[in-house]
Structures are given as C-alpha cells and as structure tokens.
Amino acid sequence: MENDVKILDGLGHKDLEKLMGIGVFTKFEVPSKPIKGLPNSLSKEHVCWDIIYKTAEAVEKPLTVSNEFEIDPFCAIGICSESCYKDYSVKEVVRKRKSAADKDGVTTIERETFYQILLHCLPSVSRSGEKQKGPLALPFRVLSWDVKVHFVLFVHRVKGLPKGLYFLVRNEDHFEELENATRPDFEWQKPEGCPDDLSLYILDRGDCQQVSKALSCHQVCQFFP
C-alpha cells in the first residue's frame, strides 16, 4: 500500500468542509466566561465593524478547478544513487549529518557527493536529459504548482570543482529568462562530471568567501564547502 500527500489547492472552503465532514454539524458559539476587572468602555454602545465580516467573506476561497483532479503517479528519484544510502540506518544518518564542526575552512566533500545533494533538491524525476517538469518527487509533489525558486551556490571546497558562483536551475522553463536577467559575462556552463539530469551551471570562477560573508550580514564564521 502506497501513501501519498497532495495539497488540495483547487478546493474551496465549502468543498473542504464537505470533504472533512465538518459541514454537517451546527455551528455553535463559544460560551462566554466571567472576567475579572472592569473593561474600558470604548464607545457608548456596541459597534458592528462590517469591514471585518466583509473581509472574511472576501478571503473565503471558492472552487477553482473542474470536477476532476489529475494527480501524476509518484516516481522514485532513480537518478540518485541508492548505493550511497542503503547501508545506513536512521541512527547513522542522523548522527552523520553535516556538523558545525566541519565549518573549519579546510573540510572538503567529494564532487559526486555534492551532485547527490543537489539531485535531491530537484522537484521532478528527469530522465535522459529531459527538462525538469512539475513536482513529482518527494517532498515537492505535495505542492500543486510548478517550482519558482532556484539556488545560487558559492562553491569553495568541493573536490574536482573550481571555486566560484554556481546556479541550480530547478525549473528549466525559466532558463532563458534567468540567463537574460544575469550578467552577460557569466559562463552558464555545466561543470565537469555533472549528471545530464542535474541542471547545475557555473557562472563565475574565483573565491567568493568575502562576497558570501557580506551577503550573510558579515557573520564571523567559516563556511561549508
């Protein structure tokens, strides 16, 4: 038995009430409780703020989809190497997570490990160089909309990769727009050994630690690779 989770973004408030079975119950008022002290009188008589009720009605979501829902079948991320993880227990995975002790300015990671991390950040299962599509892979398939967020990476201590500024395109329909919106001298070249299914590009080469420090509000700390 497979479990799946999906945000029902197209349903309205009334539809969700029916689906959850709460629309069949009579709405009730919360009973008033005695209070201590004497409240300040803001007006001589009760004032009905119509704008509050109008706002509540205005933000009530209607049904925004047809009667049918199309949910793409779940697909495992085959491009990620299972052999890297299958021998680890949950205890080992938790305890071998990236530690702050590795922020020493010296520790490095392998290029293939770096690629594996980024592959897990992709929203869909791409095969044979196909473009990244809608969110199919976990946990992104929970969302009903296409990816709009991309990654800018400062890479310094990844074995086999030059230091520099990298860009992970998570929705390749945006590639042309992103390229046109950035500096014309950026390379936009895939680094050596990068999997066909990983839309990672090097933009500029060089040490970016001072730049990344400035963008991090000049925090006094070392950096992960």
Coordinates of N, CA and C in Angstrom, one line a residue:
M1 N 0.8 -1.2 0.0 CA 0.0 0.0 0.0 C 0.9 1.2 0.0
E2 N 0.6 2.2 -0.9 CA 1.4 3.4 -1.0 C 0.6 4.6 -0.5
N3 N 1.2 5.4 0.3 CA 0.6 6.6 0.8 C 1.1 7.8 0.0
D4 N 0.2 8.8 -0.2 CA 0.6 10.0 -1.0 C -0.1 11.2 -0.3
V5 N 0.5 12.3 -0.5 CA 0.0 13.5 0.1 C 0.0 14.6 -1.0
K6 N -1.0 15.4 -1.0 CA -1.1 16.4 -2.0 C -2.0 17.6 -1.5
I7 N -1.5 18.8 -1.7 CA -2.3 20.0 -1.3 C -3.5 20.1 -2.2
L8 N -4.7 20.2 -1.7 CA -5.9 20.3 -2.5 C -6.1 21.8 -2.7
D9 N -5.2 22.4 -3.5 CA -5.2 23.8 -3.7 C -6.4 24.3 -4.5
G10 N -7.0 23.4 -5.3 CA -8.2 23.9 -6.1 C -9.5 23.9 -5.4
L11 N -9.6 23.2 -4.2 CA -10.8 23.2 -3.5 C -11.1 24.5 -2.7
G12 N -12.4 24.8 -2.6 CA -12.8 25.9 -1.8 C -13.1 25.6 -0.4
H13 N -13.4 26.6 0.4 CA -13.7 26.4 1.8 C -14.9 25.4 2.0
K14 N -15.9 25.7 1.3 CA -17.1 24.8 1.4 C -16.8 23.4 1.0
D15 N -16.0 23.2 -0.1 CA -15.7 21.9 -0.5 C -14.9 21.1 0.5
L16 N -13.9 21.8 1.2 CA -13.1 21.2 2.2 C -14.0 20.8 3.4
E17 N -15.0 21.7 3.7 CA -15.9 21.3 4.8 C -16.6 20.0 4.6
K18 N -17.1 19.9 3.3 CA -17.8 18.6 3.0 C -16.9 17.4 3.0
L19 N -15.7 17.6 2.5 CA -14.7 16.5 2.4 C -14.3 16.1 3.8
M20 N -14.1 17.0 4.7 CA -13.7 16.7 6.1 C -14.9 16.4 7.0
G21 N -16.1 16.5 6.5 CA -17.3 16.1 7.3 C -17.7 17.1 8.4
I22 N -17.2 18.3 8.3 CA -17.5 19.2 9.4 C -18.6 20.2 9.0
G23 N -19.1 20.1 7.8 CA -20.2 20.9 7.4 C -21.6 20.4 7.8
V24 N -21.6 19.2 8.3 CA -22.9 18.6 8.8 C -23.2 19.0 10.2
F25 N -22.3 19.6 10.9 CA -22.5 20.0 12.3 C -23.0 21.4 12.4
T26 N -23.9 21.7 13.3 CA -24.4 23.0 13.5 C -23.3 23.9 14.2
K27 N -23.1 25.0 13.6 CA -22.1 25.9 14.2 C -22.6 26.4 15.6
F28 N -21.7 26.5 16.5 CA -22.1 26.9 17.9 C -21.2 28.0 18.3
E29 N -21.7 28.8 19.3 CA -20.9 29.9 19.8 C -20.1 29.4 21.0
V30 N -19.0 30.0 21.2 CA -18.1 29.7 22.3 C -18.8 30.4 23.5
P31 N -19.1 29.7 24.6 CA -19.8 30.3 25.7 C -18.9 31.3 26.4
S32 N -19.5 32.4 26.8 CA -18.7 33.5 27.5 C -18.4 33.0 28.9
K33 N -17.2 33.5 29.3 CA -16.8 33.2 30.6 C -16.7 34.4 31.5
P34 N -16.9 34.3 32.7 CA -16.8 35.5 33.6 C -15.4 36.1 33.6
I35 N -15.3 37.4 33.6 CA -14.0 38.0 33.6 C -13.8 38.8 34.9
K36 N -12.6 39.1 35.3 CA -12.3 39.9 36.4 C -11.9 41.3 36.0
G37 N -12.3 42.2 36.8 CA -12.0 43.6 36.5 C -13.1 44.3 35.7
L38 N -12.9 45.5 35.4 CA -13.9 46.3 34.6 C -13.2 46.8 33.3
P39 N -13.7 46.3 32.2 CA -13.1 46.7 30.9 C -13.4 48.1 30.6
N40 N -12.5 48.7 29.9 CA -12.6 50.1 29.5 C -13.8 50.2 28.4
S41 N -14.5 51.2 28.5 CA -15.6 51.4 27.5 C -15.1 52.2 26.4
L42 N -15.1 51.6 25.2 CA -14.5 52.3 24.0 C -15.6 53.1 23.3
S43 N -16.9 52.7 23.5 CA -18.0 53.5 22.9 C -19.2 53.3 23.8
K44 N -20.2 54.2 23.6 CA -21.4 54.2 24.4 C -22.2 52.9 24.1
E45 N -22.1 52.4 22.9 CA -22.9 51.2 22.6 C -22.1 50.3 21.6
H46 N -22.5 49.1 21.4 CA -21.8 48.1 20.6 C -21.7 48.6 19.2
V47 N -20.5 48.5 18.6 CA -20.2 48.9 17.2 C -20.0 47.7 16.4
C48 N -20.7 47.5 15.3 CA -20.6 46.4 14.4 C -19.6 46.8 13.3
W49 N -18.4 46.2 13.3 CA -17.4 46.5 12.3 C -17.7 45.7 11.0
D50 N -18.5 46.2 10.1 CA -18.9 45.5 8.9 C -17.7 45.0 8.1
I51 N -16.6 45.8 8.1 CA -15.5 45.5 7.3 C -14.9 44.2 7.7
I52 N -15.0 43.8 8.9 CA -14.4 42.5 9.4 C -15.2 41.4 8.7
Y53 N -16.5 41.5 8.7 CA -17.3 40.4 8.1 C -17.1 40.4 6.6
K54 N -17.0 41.6 6.0 CA -16.8 41.7 4.5 C -15.5 41.1 4.1
T55 N -14.5 41.3 5.0 CA -13.1 40.8 4.7 C -13.2 39.3 4.8
A56 N -13.8 38.7 5.8 CA -13.9 37.3 6.0 C -14.6 36.6 4.8
E57 N -15.6 37.3 4.2 CA -16.3 36.7 3.1 C -15.4 36.8 1.8
A58 N -14.7 38.0 1.7 CA -13.8 38.2 0.6 C -12.7 37.2 0.4
V59 N -12.1 36.7 1.6 CA -11.0 35.8 1.5 C -11.4 34.4 1.5
E60 N -12.7 34.1 1.6 CA -13.2 32.7 1.5 C -13.0 32.2 0.1
K61 N -12.2 31.1 0.1 CA -11.8 30.6 -1.2 C -12.9 29.8 -1.9
P62 N -13.1 30.1 -3.2 CA -14.1 29.3 -3.9 C -13.5 28.1 -4.6
L63 N -14.2 27.3 -5.3 CA -13.7 26.2 -6.0 C -13.0 26.7 -7.3
T64 N -11.8 26.4 -7.5 CA -11.1 26.9 -8.7 C -10.6 25.9 -9.7
V65 N -11.1 24.7 -9.6 CA -10.8 23.6 -10.5 C -12.1 22.9 -11.0
S66 N -11.9 22.1 -12.0 CA -13.1 21.3 -12.5 C -13.4 20.2 -11.6
N67 N -14.4 19.4 -11.9 CA -14.8 18.3 -11.0 C -13.8 17.2 -11.0
E68 N -12.8 17.2 -11.8 CA -11.9 16.1 -11.9 C -10.5 16.6 -11.4
F69 N -9.8 15.7 -10.7 CA -8.4 16.0 -10.3 C -7.5 15.1 -11.0
E70 N -6.4 15.7 -11.5 CA -5.4 14.9 -12.2 C -4.1 14.9 -11.3
I71 N -3.8 13.7 -10.8 CA -2.6 13.6 -9.9 C -1.7 12.7 -10.6
D72 N -0.5 13.2 -10.9 CA 0.5 12.3 -11.5 C 1.0 11.3 -10.6
P73 N 1.3 10.1 -11.1 CA 1.8 9.0 -10.2 C 3.1 9.3 -9.6
F74 N 3.3 8.8 -8.4 CA 4.6 9.0 -7.7 C 5.7 8.2 -8.4
C75 N 6.8 8.9 -8.5 CA 8.0 8.2 -9.1 C 9.2 8.4 -8.2
A76 N 9.9 7.4 -7.9 CA 11.2 7.5 -7.1 C 12.2 8.2 -7.9
I77 N 13.2 8.9 -7.2 CA 14.2 9.6 -7.9 C 15.3 8.6 -8.3
G78 N 15.2 8.0 -9.5 CA 16.1 7.0 -9.9 C 17.5 7.5 -10.2
I79 N 17.6 8.8 -10.4 CA 18.9 9.4 -10.7 C 19.8 9.5 -9.5
C80 N 19.2 9.4 -8.3 CA 20.0 9.4 -7.1 C 20.5 8.0 -6.8
S81 N 21.8 7.9 -6.4 CA 22.4 6.6 -6.2 C 21.9 6.0 -4.9
E82 N 21.2 4.9 -5.0 CA 20.7 4.3 -3.8 C 21.8 3.6 -3.0
S83 N 22.9 3.3 -3.7 CA 24.0 2.6 -3.0 C 24.7 3.5 -2.0
C84 N 24.5 4.8 -2.1 CA 25.1 5.7 -1.2 C 24.4 5.7 0.2
Y85 N 23.2 5.2 0.2 CA 22.4 5.3 1.5 C 21.9 4.0 2.0
K86 N 21.8 3.0 1.2 CA 21.1 1.8 1.6 C 21.7 1.0 2.8
D87 N 23.0 1.2 3.0 CA 23.7 0.5 4.1 C 23.6 1.3 5.5
Y88 N 23.0 2.5 5.4 CA 22.9 3.3 6.6 C 21.6 3.1 7.4
S89 N 21.6 3.0 8.7 CA 20.4 3.0 9.5 C 20.0 4.5 9.8
V90 N 18.8 4.7 10.3 CA 18.3 6.0 10.6 C 19.2 6.7 11.6
K91 N 19.7 5.9 12.6 CA 20.6 6.4 13.6 C 21.9 6.9 13.0
E92 N 22.4 6.2 12.1 CA 23.7 6.6 11.5 C 23.5 7.9 10.6
V93 N 22.3 7.9 9.9 CA 22.1 9.1 9.1 C 22.0 10.3 9.9
V94 N 21.2 10.2 11.0 CA 21.1 11.4 11.9 C 22.4 11.8 12.5
R95 N 23.2 10.9 13.0 CA 24.4 11.2 13.7 C 25.5 11.6 12.7
K96 N 25.4 11.2 11.4 CA 26.4 11.6 10.5 C 26.0 12.8 9.6
R97 N 25.1 13.5 10.1 CA 24.6 14.7 9.3 C 25.8 15.7 9.3
K98 N 25.6 16.7 8.5 CA 26.7 17.8 8.4 C 26.8 18.5 9.7
S99 N 28.0 18.5 10.3 CA 28.2 19.1 11.6 C 28.8 20.5 11.5
A100 N 28.4 21.3 12.5 CA 29.0 22.7 12.5 C 30.5 22.6 12.7
A101 N 31.0 21.4 13.2 CA 32.4 21.3 13.4 C 33.2 21.2 12.1
D102 N 32.5 21.0 11.0 CA 33.1 21.0 9.7 C 33.3 22.4 9.1
K103 N 32.8 23.4 9.8 CA 33.0 24.8 9.3 C 34.4 25.3 9.7
D104 N 35.4 24.6 9.3 CA 36.7 24.9 9.7 C 37.6 25.5 8.6
G105 N 37.0 25.7 7.4 CA 37.7 26.3 6.3 C 38.7 25.3 5.6
V106 N 38.6 24.0 6.0 CA 39.5 23.0 5.5 C 38.8 21.8 4.9
T107 N 37.7 21.4 5.6 CA 37.0 20.2 5.3 C 36.4 20.3 3.9
T108 N 36.5 19.2 3.1 CA 36.0 19.2 1.7 C 35.0 18.0 1.6
I109 N 34.3 18.0 0.5 CA 33.4 16.9 0.1 C 33.7 16.5 -1.3
E110 N 33.4 15.3 -1.6 CA 33.6 14.8 -3.0 C 32.6 15.4 -4.0
R111 N 33.0 15.5 -5.2 CA 32.2 16.1 -6.2 C 30.9 15.3 -6.4
E112 N 31.0 14.0 -6.4 CA 29.8 13.1 -6.6 C 28.8 13.3 -5.4
T113 N 29.4 13.5 -4.2 CA 28.5 13.7 -3.1 C 27.8 15.0 -3.2
F114 N 28.4 16.0 -3.7 CA 27.8 17.3 -3.9 C 26.7 17.2 -4.9
Y115 N 26.9 16.5 -6.0 CA 25.9 16.3 -7.0 C 24.7 15.6 -6.4
Q116 N 25.0 14.6 -5.6 CA 23.9 13.8 -5.0 C 23.0 14.7 -4.1
I117 N 23.6 15.6 -3.4 CA 22.8 16.5 -2.5 C 21.9 17.4 -3.4
L118 N 22.5 17.9 -4.5 CA 21.7 18.8 -5.4 C 20.6 18.0 -6.1
L119 N 20.8 16.7 -6.5 CA 19.8 15.9 -7.1 C 18.6 15.8 -6.3
H120 N 18.8 15.7 -4.9 CA 17.6 15.6 -4.0 C 16.9 16.9 -3.9
C121 N 17.4 18.0 -4.5 CA 16.7 19.3 -4.4 C 15.9 19.5 -5.7
L122 N 15.9 18.6 -6.6 CA 15.1 18.8 -7.8 C 13.7 18.4 -7.6
P123 N 12.7 19.1 -8.2 CA 11.3 18.9 -8.0 C 10.7 17.7 -8.7
S124 N 11.3 17.2 -9.8 CA 10.7 16.2 -10.6 C 11.7 15.1 -10.9
V125 N 11.3 14.0 -11.5 CA 12.1 13.0 -11.9 C 12.4 13.1 -13.4
S126 N 13.6 13.6 -13.7 CA 14.0 13.8 -15.1 C 14.8 12.6 -15.5
R127 N 14.6 12.2 -16.7 CA 15.3 11.0 -17.3 C 15.9 11.4 -18.7
S128 N 17.1 10.9 -18.9 CA 17.7 11.0 -20.3 C 17.8 12.5 -20.7
G129 N 18.1 13.3 -19.8 CA 18.3 14.7 -20.1 C 17.1 15.5 -20.3
E130 N 15.9 15.0 -20.0 CA 14.6 15.7 -20.2 C 14.6 16.9 -19.2
K131 N 13.8 17.9 -19.5 CA 13.7 19.1 -18.7 C 13.0 18.7 -17.4
Q132 N 13.4 19.5 -16.3 CA 12.6 19.3 -15.1 C 11.2 19.8 -15.3
K133 N 10.3 19.0 -14.8 CA 8.9 19.2 -15.1 C 8.2 19.6 -13.7
G134 N 6.9 19.3 -13.6 CA 6.2 19.6 -12.4 C 6.7 18.8 -11.2
P135 N 6.3 19.2 -10.0 CA 6.8 18.5 -8.8 C 6.2 17.1 -8.7
L136 N 7.1 16.1 -8.9 CA 6.7 14.7 -8.9 C 7.5 14.0 -7.7
A137 N 8.6 14.4 -7.4 CA 9.4 13.8 -6.4 C 9.1 14.3 -5.0
L138 N 9.3 13.4 -4.0 CA 9.1 13.9 -2.6 C 10.2 14.8 -2.2
P139 N 9.9 15.8 -1.4 CA 8.6 16.2 -0.8 C 7.9 17.2 -1.7
F140 N 8.5 17.5 -2.9 CA 7.9 18.6 -3.7 C 6.6 18.2 -4.3
R141 N 6.2 17.0 -4.5 CA 5.0 16.6 -5.1 C 3.8 16.9 -4.3
V142 N 4.0 17.3 -3.0 CA 2.9 17.7 -2.2 C 2.3 19.0 -2.7
L143 N 3.1 19.8 -3.4 CA 2.7 21.1 -3.9 C 2.0 20.9 -5.3
S144 N 1.1 21.8 -5.6 CA 0.3 21.6 -6.8 C 0.8 22.6 -7.9
W145 N 1.8 23.4 -7.6 CA 2.2 24.4 -8.5 C 3.7 24.2 -8.9
D146 N 4.1 24.7 -10.0 CA 5.5 24.5 -10.5 C 6.5 25.3 -9.7
V147 N 7.7 24.8 -9.7 CA 8.8 25.4 -8.9 C 9.1 26.8 -9.4
K148 N 9.3 27.7 -8.5 CA 9.6 29.1 -8.9 C 10.9 29.6 -8.2
V149 N 11.5 28.7 -7.3 CA 12.7 29.1 -6.6 C 13.9 28.3 -7.1
H150 N 15.0 29.0 -7.3 CA 16.2 28.4 -7.8 C 17.3 28.6 -6.8
F151 N 18.4 27.9 -6.9 CA 19.5 28.0 -6.0 C 20.7 28.7 -6.6
V152 N 21.3 29.7 -5.8 CA 22.6 30.3 -6.1 C 23.6 29.8 -5.1
L153 N 24.7 29.2 -5.5 CA 25.6 28.5 -4.6 C 27.0 29.1 -4.7
F154 N 27.6 29.3 -3.6 CA 29.0 29.7 -3.5 C 29.8 28.4 -3.2
V155 N 30.6 27.9 -4.1 CA 31.3 26.6 -4.0 C 32.8 26.9 -3.8
H156 N 33.3 26.3 -2.7 CA 34.7 26.6 -2.4 C 35.6 25.3 -2.2
R157 N 35.0 24.3 -1.5 CA 35.8 23.2 -1.1 C 35.1 21.9 -1.6
V158 N 34.8 21.8 -2.8 CA 34.3 20.5 -3.4 C 35.4 20.0 -4.3
K159 N 35.9 18.8 -4.0 CA 37.0 18.2 -4.8 C 36.6 18.0 -6.2
G160 N 37.4 18.5 -7.1 CA 37.2 18.3 -8.5 C 36.3 19.5 -9.2
L161 N 35.9 20.4 -8.4 CA 35.2 21.6 -8.9 C 35.9 22.9 -8.6
P162 N 36.0 23.8 -9.6 CA 36.6 25.0 -9.3 C 35.8 25.9 -8.4
K163 N 36.5 26.7 -7.6 CA 35.8 27.7 -6.7 C 35.0 28.6 -7.6
G164 N 33.8 29.1 -7.1 CA 33.1 30.1 -7.8 C 31.6 30.1 -7.5
L165 N 30.9 30.8 -8.4 CA 29.5 31.0 -8.2 C 28.8 30.1 -9.2
Y166 N 27.8 29.3 -8.6 CA 27.1 28.3 -9.4 C 25.6 28.6 -9.3
F167 N 24.9 28.0 -10.2 CA 23.4 28.2 -10.3 C 22.7 26.9 -10.6
L168 N 21.8 26.5 -9.7 CA 21.0 25.3 -9.9 C 19.6 25.7 -10.4
V169 N 19.3 25.4 -11.6 CA 18.0 25.7 -12.2 C 17.0 24.6 -11.9
R170 N 16.0 24.9 -11.1 CA 15.1 23.9 -10.6 C 13.8 23.8 -11.5
N171 N 13.7 24.7 -12.4 CA 12.6 24.7 -13.4 C 13.2 25.2 -14.7
E172 N 13.4 24.3 -15.6 CA 14.2 24.7 -16.8 C 13.4 25.5 -17.8
D173 N 12.1 25.6 -17.6 CA 11.3 26.6 -18.4 C 11.7 28.0 -18.1
H174 N 12.4 28.2 -17.0 CA 12.9 29.6 -16.6 C 14.3 29.9 -17.1
F175 N 15.0 28.9 -17.7 CA 16.4 29.0 -18.0 C 16.7 30.3 -18.9
E176 N 16.0 30.5 -20.0 CA 16.3 31.6 -20.8 C 16.1 32.9 -20.1
E177 N 15.0 33.0 -19.4 CA 14.7 34.2 -18.6 C 15.8 34.5 -17.6
L178 N 16.2 33.5 -16.9 CA 17.3 33.6 -15.9 C 18.6 34.1 -16.6
E179 N 18.9 33.4 -17.7 CA 20.2 33.8 -18.4 C 20.2 35.2 -18.8
N180 N 19.0 35.7 -19.4 CA 18.9 37.0 -19.8 C 18.9 38.1 -18.7
A181 N 18.5 37.6 -17.5 CA 18.4 38.6 -16.4 C 19.8 38.7 -15.6
T182 N 20.8 37.9 -16.0 CA 22.0 38.0 -15.3 C 23.1 38.6 -16.2
R183 N 24.3 38.8 -15.6 CA 25.4 39.4 -16.3 C 25.7 38.7 -17.6
P184 N 26.0 39.4 -18.7 CA 26.3 38.8 -20.0 C 27.6 38.0 -20.0
D185 N 28.5 38.3 -19.0 CA 29.8 37.6 -19.0 C 29.8 36.3 -18.2
F186 N 28.6 36.0 -17.6 CA 28.5 34.7 -16.9 C 28.7 33.5 -17.9
E187 N 29.3 32.4 -17.4 CA 29.6 31.3 -18.3 C 28.4 30.5 -18.7
W188 N 27.6 30.2 -17.7 CA 26.4 29.2 -17.8 C 26.9 27.9 -18.5
Q189 N 27.9 27.3 -17.9 CA 28.4 26.1 -18.4 C 28.3 25.0 -17.3
K190 N 27.9 23.8 -17.7 CA 27.8 22.7 -16.8 C 29.2 22.2 -16.4
P191 N 29.4 22.0 -15.1 CA 30.7 21.6 -14.6 C 31.1 20.2 -15.0
E192 N 32.3 19.9 -14.8 CA 32.8 18.5 -15.2 C 32.2 17.5 -14.4
G193 N 31.7 16.4 -15.0 CA 31.2 15.3 -14.3 C 29.7 15.5 -13.9
C194 N 29.1 16.6 -14.2 CA 27.8 16.9 -13.8 C 26.8 15.9 -14.5
P195 N 25.9 15.2 -13.8 CA 24.9 14.4 -14.5 C 24.0 15.1 -15.4
D196 N 23.6 14.5 -16.5 CA 22.8 15.1 -17.5 C 21.5 15.6 -16.9
D197 N 21.0 14.9 -15.9 CA 19.7 15.3 -15.3 C 19.8 16.4 -14.2
L198 N 21.0 16.9 -14.0 CA 21.2 17.9 -13.0 C 21.5 19.2 -13.7
S199 N 20.6 20.2 -13.6 CA 20.8 21.5 -14.3 C 21.6 22.4 -13.5
L200 N 22.8 22.1 -13.2 CA 23.8 22.9 -12.5 C 24.7 23.6 -13.4
Y201 N 24.9 24.9 -13.2 CA 25.8 25.7 -14.1 C 26.8 26.5 -13.3
I202 N 28.0 26.6 -13.8 CA 29.0 27.5 -13.2 C 28.8 28.9 -13.9
L203 N 28.7 29.9 -13.1 CA 28.6 31.3 -13.7 C 29.9 32.0 -13.7
D204 N 30.6 32.0 -12.6 CA 31.9 32.7 -12.5 C 32.8 32.0 -11.6
R205 N 34.1 32.0 -11.9 CA 35.1 31.3 -11.2 C 35.9 32.3 -10.2
G206 N 36.3 31.7 -9.1 CA 37.1 32.6 -8.1 C 36.6 32.4 -6.7
D207 N 37.3 32.9 -5.8 CA 37.0 32.8 -4.4 C 35.9 33.8 -4.0
C208 N 34.8 33.3 -3.6 CA 33.6 34.2 -3.3 C 33.3 34.3 -1.8
Q209 N 34.3 33.9 -0.9 CA 34.0 33.8 0.5 C 33.7 35.2 1.1
Q210 N 34.4 36.3 0.6 CA 34.1 37.6 1.1 C 32.8 38.1 0.7
V211 N 32.4 37.7 -0.5 CA 31.1 38.1 -1.1 C 30.0 37.4 -0.3
S212 N 30.1 36.1 0.0 CA 29.1 35.4 0.7 C 29.0 35.9 2.2
K213 N 30.2 36.3 2.7 CA 30.2 36.8 4.1 C 29.4 38.1 4.1
A214 N 29.6 39.0 3.1 CA 28.9 40.2 3.1 C 27.4 40.0 3.0
L215 N 27.0 39.0 2.1 CA 25.6 38.7 1.9 C 25.0 38.1 3.2
S216 N 25.8 37.6 4.1 CA 25.3 36.9 5.3 C 25.5 37.9 6.5
C217 N 25.4 39.2 6.2 CA 25.4 40.3 7.2 C 26.7 40.2 8.0
H218 N 27.8 39.9 7.3 CA 29.2 39.9 7.8 C 29.3 39.0 9.1
Q219 N 28.6 37.8 9.1 CA 28.8 36.9 10.2 C 30.2 36.4 10.2
V220 N 30.7 36.3 11.4 CA 32.1 35.8 11.6 C 32.0 34.3 11.8
C221 N 32.1 33.6 10.7 CA 32.1 32.1 10.7 C 32.8 31.6 9.5
Q222 N 33.1 30.3 9.6 CA 33.6 29.6 8.4 C 32.4 29.2 7.5
F223 N 32.7 28.5 6.4 CA 31.7 28.1 5.5 C 31.8 26.6 5.2
F224 N 30.6 26.1 4.9 CA 30.6 24.7 4.4 C 31.1 24.8 3.0
P225 N 31.5 23.6 2.4 CA 32.0 23.6 1.1 C 31.1 24.2 0.1

